[in-house]
Amino acid sequence: MIETGVGNDTRDDAAVRHKVMKAAAIAAHALTDTEQEPVARLRSLWDAHGAVLAARGVGVTLPFDEFRRMLSGDLAELLPDGVAPAEMAGWRLITADGEFDDDVWDLEQEQRAVLRALASTTRRGKSTSSEILQGELDQDTVYTALRKRQNQGAYERGRRALIDTPAGSDAEVRELNLPSTVTDHYRAIPTPSSFGQWWFACPLCKWPMRITVRGAGKAATGTARCHHRPHVEFGASYNFRIPDTGKPPVLVPAPPPTAPTGVERVLFPDVTGRVPEALPVAGHKALTRGVWRSTTIPGLVEVALYDALTARGLACKLWPDLDSYDLLVKVPVSNGTDTSYRIDVKDFTSALLLADKIRADEGDAGGAQWLVVPDYRRATVSMLSAVCGQFGLRVAHASDLGARICEEAGTSWL
């Protein structure tokens, strides 16, 4: 049986999971970041150890050496007894190659979104804590600034700018003509995405890719991969030899993935032959990770579905009513009226956290009828349907809904 209510115990458990996740992620990052000063790494580990101890409660011991060992295991083992592991079960902070898995930052951000939704449903008169609100401050600030003019066209241009140009030269960012409070979220290229004075943009999302160097001396090699795992699986993964000092690396593509067949081939992003060139770190900026992950990444799916349906003659509108939901599609019917599809696109790393947020929000506040996940999240449709059905929401992956709409409109999706 699926519970529809949200109780205080659920909110408390979610808060504990978030505290442990955040502290453990900081610790694991410090443990694997060999470029950071040893003293700074140790300080981060100590601080994180203290935060996990506080979350586990008084009288629960966890020696520092044991804490370090557990950072390489199942993340849920760090939780105190009695707290359900939920979305943390099976997650590992450090990969088999000894690298920090930065998908964890996305999971932690999704936990914050759930915490905020849970806090807003409290029946005990408690206000949302500043810590919870801080988690989504970047996204809220950006969206509020874009809506400030109360102009649909300006809002759409701003959203498209964040999707199309999540990174670029200082001049390119200025030319976006975004409000200053939005432009403030473009920052220097992050160190994990740079090789010396160079960085590379993902061919799919255009955000700086993660750089990893293995080995030493003449045996050293490097990789450049998108921070978004599905993009890596689509082919945003490259190798390079370490160049002479001062020279930029030259990327060599990893073997390409097999293109899908059937309805999913329409939206499949083919990166064949698209090899990013090195760009200078100086004079370039990129969106903060939170805005990139919450706006650029799902926005790529929103725009791809919009473009595909528009190209097939459907009447579509992005972010209607200043983003009440993501996409409105109208299909003419025989009696002269229209069938409307009100669509909200969600791309959560954890389907469990998305389900929790839907329960906490009691559906979709903006009036969407359909919750759409990217094709690479299609395995979550069945589970999400069981939750969304309680609130009148239907669920599909993007290509499936595109094909369904085209069939109703009497046109071909393929």
mmCIF file of C-alpha atoms in Angstrom:
data_model
loop_
_atom_site.group_PDB
_atom_site.id
_atom_site.type_symbol
_atom_site.label_atom_id
_atom_site.label_comp_id
_atom_site.label_asym_id
_atom_site.label_seq_id
_atom_site.Cartn_x
_atom_site.Cartn_y
_atom_site.Cartn_z
ATOM 1 C CA MET A 1 0.000 0.000 0.000
ATOM 2 C CA ILE A 2 1.339 3.443 -0.900
ATOM 3 C CA GLU A 3 0.989 6.092 1.782
ATOM 4 C CA THR A 4 -0.479 9.402 0.713
ATOM 5 C CA GLY A 5 0.143 11.373 3.893
ATOM 6 C CA VAL A 6 3.380 12.994 4.966
ATOM 7 C CA GLY A 7 4.112 12.708 8.676
ATOM 8 C CA ASN A 8 6.702 14.351 10.917
ATOM 9 C CA ASP A 9 8.661 11.089 11.201
ATOM 10 C CA THR A 10 9.107 11.093 7.424
ATOM 11 C CA ARG A 11 10.399 14.648 7.525
ATOM 12 C CA ASP A 12 12.776 13.880 10.400
ATOM 13 C CA ASP A 13 14.174 10.788 8.646
ATOM 14 C CA ALA A 14 14.661 12.780 5.451
ATOM 15 C CA ALA A 15 16.523 15.476 7.395
ATOM 16 C CA VAL A 16 18.861 12.906 8.966
ATOM 17 C CA ARG A 17 19.561 11.299 5.588
ATOM 18 C CA HIS A 18 20.376 14.703 4.127
ATOM 19 C CA LYS A 19 22.754 15.624 6.960
ATOM 20 C CA VAL A 20 24.595 12.319 6.658
ATOM 21 C CA MET A 21 24.682 12.504 2.857
ATOM 22 C CA LYS A 22 26.041 16.050 2.811
ATOM 23 C CA ALA A 23 28.744 15.379 5.405
ATOM 24 C CA ALA A 24 29.785 12.061 3.863
ATOM 25 C CA ALA A 25 29.974 13.588 0.383
ATOM 26 C CA ILE A 26 32.281 16.348 1.625
ATOM 27 C CA ALA A 27 34.440 13.754 3.388
ATOM 28 C CA ALA A 28 34.658 11.436 0.379
ATOM 29 C CA HIS A 29 35.532 14.344 -1.886
ATOM 30 C CA ALA A 30 38.335 15.369 0.485
ATOM 31 C CA LEU A 31 39.563 11.787 0.750
ATOM 32 C CA THR A 32 39.925 11.460 -3.038
ATOM 33 C CA ASP A 33 41.063 15.014 -3.878
ATOM 34 C CA THR A 34 44.821 14.533 -4.044
ATOM 35 C CA GLU A 35 45.365 18.070 -5.371
ATOM 36 C CA GLN A 36 44.093 19.611 -2.121
ATOM 37 C CA GLU A 37 46.547 20.372 0.692
ATOM 38 C CA PRO A 38 46.770 17.460 3.199
ATOM 39 C CA VAL A 39 45.902 19.689 6.157
ATOM 40 C CA ALA A 40 42.788 21.005 4.406
ATOM 41 C CA ARG A 41 41.726 17.467 3.460
ATOM 42 C CA LEU A 42 42.117 16.272 7.032
ATOM 43 C CA ARG A 43 40.176 19.252 8.368
ATOM 44 C CA SER A 44 37.289 18.474 5.985
ATOM 45 C CA LEU A 45 37.309 14.839 7.108
ATOM 46 C CA TRP A 46 37.259 15.821 10.794
ATOM 47 C CA ASP A 47 34.407 18.300 10.275
ATOM 48 C CA ALA A 48 32.401 15.744 8.299
ATOM 49 C CA HIS A 49 33.035 13.061 10.915
ATOM 50 C CA GLY A 50 31.648 15.393 13.575
ATOM 51 C CA ALA A 51 28.563 16.161 11.482
ATOM 52 C CA VAL A 52 27.831 12.455 10.965
ATOM 53 C CA LEU A 53 28.271 11.780 14.693
ATOM 54 C CA ALA A 54 25.795 14.572 15.465
ATOM 55 C CA ALA A 55 23.277 13.121 13.015
ATOM 56 C CA ARG A 56 23.665 9.642 14.512
ATOM 57 C CA GLY A 57 22.805 10.900 17.993
ATOM 58 C CA VAL A 58 24.229 10.955 21.504
ATOM 59 C CA GLY A 59 25.946 7.787 22.685
ATOM 60 C CA VAL A 60 26.456 6.288 19.208
ATOM 61 C CA THR A 61 30.170 5.768 18.641
ATOM 62 C CA LEU A 62 31.885 5.814 15.268
ATOM 63 C CA PRO A 63 35.699 5.903 15.424
ATOM 64 C CA PHE A 64 37.375 8.162 12.875
ATOM 65 C CA ASP A 65 39.233 5.292 11.173
ATOM 66 C CA GLU A 66 35.976 3.351 10.855
ATOM 67 C CA PHE A 67 34.290 6.431 9.381
ATOM 68 C CA ARG A 68 37.022 6.708 6.741
ATOM 69 C CA ARG A 69 36.625 3.037 5.853
ATOM 70 C CA MET A 70 32.842 3.353 5.562
ATOM 71 C CA LEU A 71 33.201 6.173 3.036
ATOM 72 C CA SER A 72 34.150 3.519 0.455
ATOM 73 C CA GLY A 73 31.131 1.331 1.217
ATOM 74 C CA ASP A 74 27.348 1.516 1.029
ATOM 75 C CA LEU A 75 26.360 5.045 2.023
ATOM 76 C CA ALA A 76 23.337 3.783 3.972
ATOM 77 C CA GLU A 77 25.643 2.129 6.535
ATOM 78 C CA LEU A 78 26.437 5.580 7.931
ATOM 79 C CA LEU A 79 22.815 6.161 8.950
ATOM 80 C CA PRO A 80 21.747 5.693 12.573
ATOM 81 C CA ASP A 81 19.602 2.712 13.523
ATOM 82 C CA GLY A 82 15.909 3.266 12.912
ATOM 83 C CA VAL A 83 16.308 5.598 9.923
ATOM 84 C CA ALA A 84 15.146 3.999 6.684
ATOM 85 C CA PRO A 85 17.915 4.049 4.041
ATOM 86 C CA ALA A 86 15.454 4.863 1.221
ATOM 87 C CA GLU A 87 17.279 6.616 -1.656
ATOM 88 C CA MET A 88 20.698 6.108 -0.006
ATOM 89 C CA ALA A 89 20.587 2.310 -0.152
ATOM 90 C CA GLY A 90 23.272 0.936 -2.457
ATOM 91 C CA TRP A 91 24.887 4.313 -3.192
ATOM 92 C CA ARG A 92 28.676 4.536 -3.050
ATOM 93 C CA LEU A 93 30.550 7.782 -2.736
ATOM 94 C CA ILE A 94 33.801 6.416 -4.146
ATOM 95 C CA THR A 95 33.929 4.360 -7.336
ATOM 96 C CA ALA A 96 35.846 1.126 -7.843
ATOM 97 C CA ASP A 97 38.557 3.260 -9.512
ATOM 98 C CA GLY A 98 38.965 5.297 -6.332
ATOM 99 C CA GLU A 99 37.266 8.397 -7.770
ATOM 100 C CA PHE A 100 34.615 10.522 -6.104
ATOM 101 C CA ASP A 101 31.210 9.917 -7.731
ATOM 102 C CA ASP A 102 29.840 13.418 -8.184
ATOM 103 C CA ASP A 103 26.352 12.090 -8.962
ATOM 104 C CA VAL A 104 26.109 12.271 -5.170
ATOM 105 C CA TRP A 105 25.920 16.080 -5.369
ATOM 106 C CA ASP A 106 22.805 15.711 -7.543
ATOM 107 C CA LEU A 107 21.254 13.260 -5.085
ATOM 108 C CA GLU A 108 22.001 15.653 -2.221
ATOM 109 C CA GLN A 109 20.337 18.512 -4.116
ATOM 110 C CA GLU A 110 17.251 16.347 -4.702
ATOM 111 C CA GLN A 111 17.134 15.553 -0.984
ATOM 112 C CA ARG A 112 17.004 19.293 -0.281
ATOM 113 C CA ALA A 113 14.077 19.684 -2.678
ATOM 114 C CA VAL A 114 12.185 16.932 -0.852
ATOM 115 C CA LEU A 115 13.007 18.441 2.551
ATOM 116 C CA ARG A 116 11.629 21.757 1.440
ATOM 117 C CA ALA A 117 8.438 20.172 0.116
ATOM 118 C CA LEU A 118 8.028 18.150 3.318
ATOM 119 C CA ALA A 119 8.560 21.216 5.491
ATOM 120 C CA SER A 120 5.864 23.134 3.614
ATOM 121 C CA THR A 121 3.302 20.435 4.460
ATOM 122 C CA THR A 122 3.825 20.518 8.231
ATOM 123 C CA ARG A 123 0.675 20.683 10.335
ATOM 124 C CA ARG A 124 2.519 21.612 13.514
ATOM 125 C CA GLY A 125 3.154 25.251 12.701
ATOM 126 C CA LYS A 126 6.905 24.923 12.271
ATOM 127 C CA SER A 127 8.578 27.117 9.675
ATOM 128 C CA THR A 128 10.976 25.897 7.051
ATOM 129 C CA SER A 129 14.546 26.078 8.348
ATOM 130 C CA SER A 130 17.111 28.365 6.747
ATOM 131 C CA GLU A 131 19.262 25.310 5.980
ATOM 132 C CA ILE A 132 16.482 23.742 3.904
ATOM 133 C CA LEU A 133 15.689 27.000 2.131
ATOM 134 C CA GLN A 134 19.369 27.617 1.371
ATOM 135 C CA GLY A 135 19.480 24.419 -0.663
ATOM 136 C CA GLU A 136 17.303 25.761 -3.463
ATOM 137 C CA LEU A 137 18.226 29.424 -3.141
ATOM 138 C CA ASP A 138 20.142 29.549 -6.429
ATOM 139 C CA GLN A 139 17.287 28.108 -8.481
ATOM 140 C CA ASP A 140 14.661 30.247 -6.748
ATOM 141 C CA THR A 141 16.723 33.405 -7.215
ATOM 142 C CA VAL A 142 17.165 32.693 -10.915
ATOM 143 C CA TYR A 143 13.506 31.911 -11.592
ATOM 144 C CA THR A 144 12.269 34.882 -9.556
ATOM 145 C CA ALA A 145 14.568 37.229 -11.464
ATOM 146 C CA LEU A 146 13.402 35.876 -14.825
ATOM 147 C CA ARG A 147 9.735 36.305 -13.825
ATOM 148 C CA LYS A 148 10.233 39.793 -12.434
ATOM 149 C CA ARG A 149 9.292 41.560 -15.665
ATOM 150 C CA GLN A 150 6.052 39.531 -15.865
ATOM 151 C CA ASN A 151 6.760 39.163 -19.576
ATOM 152 C CA GLN A 152 6.334 35.721 -21.132
ATOM 153 C CA GLY A 153 8.700 36.409 -24.029
ATOM 154 C CA ALA A 154 11.462 37.687 -21.762
ATOM 155 C CA TYR A 155 11.020 34.691 -19.468
ATOM 156 C CA GLU A 156 11.296 32.237 -22.363
ATOM 157 C CA ARG A 157 14.426 33.959 -23.691
ATOM 158 C CA GLY A 158 16.004 33.817 -20.253
ATOM 159 C CA ARG A 159 15.233 30.131 -19.772
ATOM 160 C CA ARG A 160 16.539 29.293 -23.247
ATOM 161 C CA ALA A 161 19.744 31.200 -22.495
ATOM 162 C CA LEU A 162 20.388 29.062 -19.401
ATOM 163 C CA ILE A 163 19.756 25.903 -21.429
ATOM 164 C CA ASP A 164 21.687 26.884 -24.554
ATOM 165 C CA THR A 165 24.587 28.700 -22.863
ATOM 166 C CA PRO A 166 25.390 27.235 -19.436
ATOM 167 C CA ALA A 167 29.022 28.220 -20.020
ATOM 168 C CA GLY A 168 30.839 30.598 -22.304
ATOM 169 C CA SER A 169 33.201 33.517 -22.632
ATOM 170 C CA ASP A 170 32.659 36.640 -20.572
ATOM 171 C CA ALA A 171 31.437 38.379 -23.731
ATOM 172 C CA GLU A 172 28.993 35.568 -24.551
ATOM 173 C CA VAL A 173 27.534 35.677 -21.044
ATOM 174 C CA ARG A 174 27.098 39.474 -21.259
ATOM 175 C CA GLU A 175 25.348 39.124 -24.621
ATOM 176 C CA LEU A 176 22.697 36.900 -23.038
ATOM 177 C CA ASN A 177 21.302 40.120 -21.526
ATOM 178 C CA LEU A 178 20.165 38.343 -18.373
ATOM 179 C CA PRO A 179 19.240 40.125 -15.132
ATOM 180 C CA SER A 180 22.301 40.758 -12.971
ATOM 181 C CA THR A 181 20.995 38.418 -10.253
ATOM 182 C CA VAL A 182 20.987 35.623 -12.845
ATOM 183 C CA THR A 183 24.357 36.530 -14.363
ATOM 184 C CA ASP A 184 25.815 36.333 -10.835
ATOM 185 C CA HIS A 185 25.353 32.550 -11.038
ATOM 186 C CA TYR A 186 27.950 32.344 -13.808
ATOM 187 C CA ARG A 187 31.236 31.708 -12.009
ATOM 188 C CA ALA A 188 34.841 30.819 -12.858
ATOM 189 C CA ILE A 189 35.373 27.407 -14.466
ATOM 190 C CA PRO A 190 35.550 24.959 -11.522
ATOM 191 C CA THR A 191 38.915 23.344 -10.811
ATOM 192 C CA PRO A 192 37.697 19.718 -11.274
ATOM 193 C CA SER A 193 36.756 20.688 -14.837
ATOM 194 C CA SER A 194 40.082 22.202 -15.819
ATOM 195 C CA PHE A 195 43.389 20.819 -17.037
ATOM 196 C CA GLY A 196 45.885 23.535 -16.290
ATOM 197 C CA GLN A 197 44.626 26.558 -18.180
ATOM 198 C CA TRP A 198 42.168 24.580 -20.360
ATOM 199 C CA TRP A 199 38.621 23.229 -20.154
ATOM 200 C CA PHE A 200 36.225 21.369 -22.456
ATOM 201 C CA ALA A 201 32.478 21.824 -22.948
ATOM 202 C CA CYS A 202 30.235 18.750 -23.063
ATOM 203 C CA PRO A 203 28.927 18.402 -26.635
ATOM 204 C CA LEU A 204 25.418 17.814 -25.260
ATOM 205 C CA CYS A 205 24.883 20.263 -22.400
ATOM 206 C CA LYS A 206 27.860 22.596 -23.059
ATOM 207 C CA TRP A 207 28.813 22.673 -19.366
ATOM 208 C CA PRO A 208 32.468 22.048 -18.406
ATOM 209 C CA MET A 209 33.357 18.356 -18.376
ATOM 210 C CA ARG A 210 35.124 16.664 -15.495
ATOM 211 C CA ILE A 211 38.864 16.116 -16.002
ATOM 212 C CA THR A 212 40.618 13.124 -14.447
ATOM 213 C CA VAL A 213 44.321 12.262 -14.760
ATOM 214 C CA ARG A 214 45.628 8.795 -13.939
ATOM 215 C CA GLY A 215 49.206 7.646 -13.600
ATOM 216 C CA ALA A 216 52.350 9.732 -13.485
ATOM 217 C CA GLY A 217 55.116 10.845 -15.786
ATOM 218 C CA LYS A 218 55.086 9.473 -19.311
ATOM 219 C CA ALA A 219 52.500 6.857 -18.320
ATOM 220 C CA ALA A 220 49.922 9.475 -17.313
ATOM 221 C CA THR A 221 46.673 9.702 -19.287
ATOM 222 C CA GLY A 222 43.564 11.809 -18.924
ATOM 223 C CA THR A 223 39.814 11.625 -19.426
ATOM 224 C CA ALA A 224 37.177 14.290 -20.000
ATOM 225 C CA ARG A 225 33.612 13.266 -19.196
ATOM 226 C CA CYS A 226 30.370 15.125 -18.646
ATOM 227 C CA HIS A 227 29.332 15.457 -15.012
ATOM 228 C CA HIS A 228 25.874 14.135 -15.995
ATOM 229 C CA ARG A 229 26.151 10.349 -16.182
ATOM 230 C CA PRO A 230 23.520 9.885 -18.961
ATOM 231 C CA HIS A 231 25.531 12.217 -21.187
ATOM 232 C CA VAL A 232 28.608 10.054 -20.626
ATOM 233 C CA GLU A 233 26.545 7.072 -21.748
ATOM 234 C CA PHE A 234 25.462 9.037 -24.840
ATOM 235 C CA GLY A 235 29.119 9.490 -25.789
ATOM 236 C CA ALA A 236 30.316 12.598 -23.922
ATOM 237 C CA SER A 237 33.420 10.693 -22.858
ATOM 238 C CA TYR A 238 36.937 11.307 -24.172
ATOM 239 C CA ASN A 239 40.525 10.260 -23.531
ATOM 240 C CA PHE A 240 43.699 12.271 -24.015
ATOM 241 C CA ARG A 241 47.442 12.030 -23.683
ATOM 242 C CA ILE A 242 49.175 14.469 -21.392
ATOM 243 C CA PRO A 243 50.537 17.222 -23.666
ATOM 244 C CA ASP A 244 53.712 19.221 -23.333
ATOM 245 C CA THR A 245 53.567 21.948 -20.708
ATOM 246 C CA GLY A 246 51.283 24.802 -21.731
ATOM 247 C CA LYS A 247 49.759 23.007 -24.700
ATOM 248 C CA PRO A 248 46.081 21.983 -24.729
ATOM 249 C CA PRO A 249 45.100 18.306 -24.697
ATOM 250 C CA VAL A 250 43.559 16.797 -27.822
ATOM 251 C CA LEU A 251 40.514 14.663 -27.059
ATOM 252 C CA VAL A 252 39.914 11.225 -28.554
ATOM 253 C CA PRO A 253 36.302 9.965 -28.378
ATOM 254 C CA ALA A 254 35.511 6.794 -26.463
ATOM 255 C CA PRO A 255 33.630 4.106 -28.452
ATOM 256 C CA PRO A 256 30.167 5.479 -29.328
ATOM 257 C CA PRO A 257 26.998 3.962 -27.876
ATOM 258 C CA THR A 258 24.542 1.992 -29.965
ATOM 259 C CA ALA A 259 21.755 4.253 -31.185
ATOM 260 C CA PRO A 260 18.268 3.190 -30.063
ATOM 261 C CA THR A 261 15.595 1.883 -32.383
ATOM 262 C CA GLY A 262 11.883 2.585 -32.294
ATOM 263 C CA VAL A 263 10.320 5.731 -30.854
ATOM 264 C CA GLU A 264 13.416 6.722 -28.865
ATOM 265 C CA ARG A 265 15.569 7.365 -31.904
ATOM 266 C CA VAL A 266 13.813 10.709 -32.517
ATOM 267 C CA LEU A 267 15.161 12.358 -29.350
ATOM 268 C CA PHE A 268 18.447 10.451 -29.179
ATOM 269 C CA PRO A 269 21.344 12.963 -29.084
ATOM 270 C CA ASP A 270 23.984 11.749 -31.530
ATOM 271 C CA VAL A 271 27.447 13.089 -30.660
ATOM 272 C CA THR A 272 29.281 11.205 -33.410
ATOM 273 C CA GLY A 273 32.066 13.389 -34.774
ATOM 274 C CA ARG A 274 31.547 16.111 -32.162
ATOM 275 C CA VAL A 275 34.897 16.398 -30.405
ATOM 276 C CA PRO A 276 35.191 19.409 -28.079
ATOM 277 C CA GLU A 277 38.186 21.686 -28.499
ATOM 278 C CA ALA A 278 40.161 23.069 -25.586
ATOM 279 C CA LEU A 279 38.998 26.467 -24.329
ATOM 280 C CA PRO A 280 40.967 28.793 -22.043
ATOM 281 C CA VAL A 281 39.878 28.921 -18.412
ATOM 282 C CA ALA A 282 40.700 32.617 -18.330
ATOM 283 C CA GLY A 283 37.856 34.764 -19.597
ATOM 284 C CA HIS A 284 35.215 32.026 -19.375
ATOM 285 C CA LYS A 285 32.446 31.297 -16.884
ATOM 286 C CA ALA A 286 29.936 28.529 -16.165
ATOM 287 C CA LEU A 287 26.663 28.307 -14.283
ATOM 288 C CA THR A 288 26.822 27.021 -10.738
ATOM 289 C CA ARG A 289 26.258 23.280 -10.569
ATOM 290 C CA GLY A 290 22.846 23.656 -8.907
ATOM 291 C CA VAL A 291 21.412 25.891 -11.646
ATOM 292 C CA TRP A 292 22.964 23.745 -14.398
ATOM 293 C CA ARG A 293 21.535 20.548 -12.906
ATOM 294 C CA SER A 294 18.063 21.902 -12.135
ATOM 295 C CA THR A 295 17.597 24.098 -15.226
ATOM 296 C CA THR A 296 19.952 23.195 -18.085
ATOM 297 C CA ILE A 297 19.734 19.400 -17.811
ATOM 298 C CA PRO A 298 15.927 18.970 -17.703
ATOM 299 C CA GLY A 299 15.621 21.932 -20.061
ATOM 300 C CA LEU A 300 17.400 19.983 -22.791
ATOM 301 C CA VAL A 301 14.589 17.401 -22.674
ATOM 302 C CA GLU A 302 11.897 20.087 -22.570
ATOM 303 C CA VAL A 303 13.297 21.844 -25.630
ATOM 304 C CA ALA A 304 13.981 18.608 -27.546
ATOM 305 C CA LEU A 305 10.369 17.459 -27.062
ATOM 306 C CA TYR A 306 9.084 20.920 -28.005
ATOM 307 C CA ASP A 307 11.225 21.034 -31.155
ATOM 308 C CA ALA A 308 10.228 17.514 -32.233
ATOM 309 C CA LEU A 309 6.490 18.133 -31.810
ATOM 310 C CA THR A 310 6.638 21.580 -33.426
ATOM 311 C CA ALA A 311 8.466 20.099 -36.429
ATOM 312 C CA ARG A 312 5.547 17.662 -36.794
ATOM 313 C CA GLY A 313 2.979 20.435 -36.975
ATOM 314 C CA LEU A 314 1.765 20.425 -33.366
ATOM 315 C CA ALA A 315 0.899 23.664 -31.576
ATOM 316 C CA CYS A 316 3.267 23.848 -28.603
ATOM 317 C CA LYS A 317 4.229 26.408 -25.989
ATOM 318 C CA LEU A 318 7.164 26.289 -23.586
ATOM 319 C CA TRP A 319 6.770 27.327 -19.929
ATOM 320 C CA PRO A 320 3.263 28.823 -20.280
ATOM 321 C CA ASP A 321 2.038 31.375 -17.749
ATOM 322 C CA LEU A 322 5.596 32.096 -16.612
ATOM 323 C CA ASP A 323 6.396 28.435 -16.014
ATOM 324 C CA SER A 324 3.233 27.031 -14.438
ATOM 325 C CA TYR A 325 4.482 23.842 -16.091
ATOM 326 C CA ASP A 326 6.977 23.061 -18.843
ATOM 327 C CA LEU A 327 5.107 22.356 -22.061
ATOM 328 C CA LEU A 328 1.585 22.841 -23.421
ATOM 329 C CA VAL A 329 0.643 20.854 -26.515
ATOM 330 C CA LYS A 330 -2.743 21.217 -28.236
ATOM 331 C CA VAL A 331 -4.123 18.534 -30.543
ATOM 332 C CA PRO A 332 -7.165 19.461 -32.692
ATOM 333 C CA VAL A 333 -10.118 17.080 -32.470
ATOM 334 C CA SER A 334 -12.981 16.523 -34.882
ATOM 335 C CA ASN A 335 -15.545 18.801 -33.200
ATOM 336 C CA GLY A 336 -13.331 21.865 -33.555
ATOM 337 C CA THR A 337 -11.949 21.830 -30.032
ATOM 338 C CA ASP A 338 -8.494 20.914 -28.770
ATOM 339 C CA THR A 339 -7.133 18.213 -26.516
ATOM 340 C CA SER A 340 -4.494 19.768 -24.272
ATOM 341 C CA TYR A 341 -1.425 18.038 -22.896
ATOM 342 C CA ARG A 342 -0.006 19.932 -19.923
ATOM 343 C CA ILE A 343 3.454 18.480 -19.316
ATOM 344 C CA ASP A 344 6.008 18.839 -16.532
ATOM 345 C CA VAL A 345 9.474 17.358 -17.126
ATOM 346 C CA LYS A 346 11.406 15.962 -14.164
ATOM 347 C CA ASP A 347 14.946 14.569 -14.215
ATOM 348 C CA PHE A 348 15.806 13.312 -10.728
ATOM 349 C CA THR A 349 18.810 11.075 -10.188
ATOM 350 C CA SER A 350 16.728 9.231 -7.557
ATOM 351 C CA ALA A 351 13.219 8.153 -8.527
ATOM 352 C CA LEU A 352 12.515 7.506 -4.838
ATOM 353 C CA LEU A 353 13.191 11.154 -4.020
ATOM 354 C CA LEU A 354 11.025 12.287 -6.930
ATOM 355 C CA ALA A 355 8.205 10.092 -5.620
ATOM 356 C CA ASP A 356 8.665 11.592 -2.142
ATOM 357 C CA LYS A 357 8.459 15.105 -3.570
ATOM 358 C CA ILE A 358 5.289 14.293 -5.518
ATOM 359 C CA ARG A 359 3.681 12.962 -2.344
ATOM 360 C CA ALA A 360 4.759 16.004 -0.354
ATOM 361 C CA ASP A 361 3.484 18.381 -3.056
ATOM 362 C CA GLU A 362 0.322 16.269 -3.444
ATOM 363 C CA GLY A 363 0.758 16.215 -7.191
ATOM 364 C CA ASP A 364 1.695 19.162 -9.389
ATOM 365 C CA ALA A 365 0.861 22.634 -8.118
ATOM 366 C CA GLY A 366 1.096 24.163 -11.587
ATOM 367 C CA GLY A 367 -1.721 22.126 -13.106
ATOM 368 C CA ALA A 368 0.265 19.653 -15.209
ATOM 369 C CA GLN A 369 -1.536 16.474 -16.281
ATOM 370 C CA TRP A 370 1.569 14.571 -17.344
ATOM 371 C CA LEU A 371 4.853 14.017 -15.565
ATOM 372 C CA VAL A 372 7.511 13.222 -18.147
ATOM 373 C CA VAL A 373 10.936 11.747 -17.456
ATOM 374 C CA PRO A 374 13.813 11.583 -19.968
ATOM 375 C CA ASP A 375 14.101 8.419 -22.036
ATOM 376 C CA TYR A 376 17.127 7.395 -19.985
ATOM 377 C CA ARG A 377 14.849 7.288 -16.888
ATOM 378 C CA ARG A 378 12.160 5.135 -18.552
ATOM 379 C CA ALA A 379 12.717 2.318 -16.051
ATOM 380 C CA THR A 380 11.184 4.553 -13.350
ATOM 381 C CA VAL A 381 7.851 5.102 -15.130
ATOM 382 C CA SER A 382 6.041 2.170 -13.515
ATOM 383 C CA MET A 383 7.004 3.103 -9.957
ATOM 384 C CA LEU A 384 6.254 6.790 -10.474
ATOM 385 C CA SER A 385 2.883 5.968 -12.055
ATOM 386 C CA ALA A 386 1.820 4.206 -8.860
ATOM 387 C CA VAL A 387 2.522 7.377 -6.874
ATOM 388 C CA CYS A 388 1.355 9.990 -9.387
ATOM 389 C CA GLY A 389 -1.915 8.191 -10.063
ATOM 390 C CA GLN A 390 -3.085 9.139 -6.572
ATOM 391 C CA PHE A 391 -2.976 12.797 -7.587
ATOM 392 C CA GLY A 392 -4.368 12.569 -11.117
ATOM 393 C CA LEU A 393 -0.955 12.704 -12.788
ATOM 394 C CA ARG A 394 -0.032 10.397 -15.631
ATOM 395 C CA VAL A 395 3.588 9.413 -16.279
ATOM 396 C CA ALA A 396 5.518 8.650 -19.469
ATOM 397 C CA HIS A 397 9.029 8.919 -20.803
ATOM 398 C CA ALA A 398 9.544 11.685 -23.350
ATOM 399 C CA SER A 399 9.586 9.667 -26.577
ATOM 400 C CA ASP A 400 6.608 7.563 -25.538
ATOM 401 C CA LEU A 401 4.472 10.644 -24.917
ATOM 402 C CA GLY A 402 5.704 12.287 -28.119
ATOM 403 C CA ALA A 403 4.616 9.233 -30.103
ATOM 404 C CA ARG A 404 1.272 9.134 -28.268
ATOM 405 C CA ILE A 405 0.540 12.795 -29.040
ATOM 406 C CA CYS A 406 1.470 12.368 -32.702
ATOM 407 C CA GLU A 407 -0.774 9.323 -32.999
ATOM 408 C CA GLU A 408 -3.724 11.298 -31.614
ATOM 409 C CA ALA A 409 -2.922 14.144 -34.013
ATOM 410 C CA GLY A 410 -2.839 11.749 -36.968
ATOM 411 C CA THR A 411 0.812 12.372 -37.777
ATOM 412 C CA SER A 412 3.956 10.260 -37.587
ATOM 413 C CA TRP A 413 6.447 10.544 -34.741
ATOM 414 C CA LEU A 414 9.078 8.501 -36.582
#
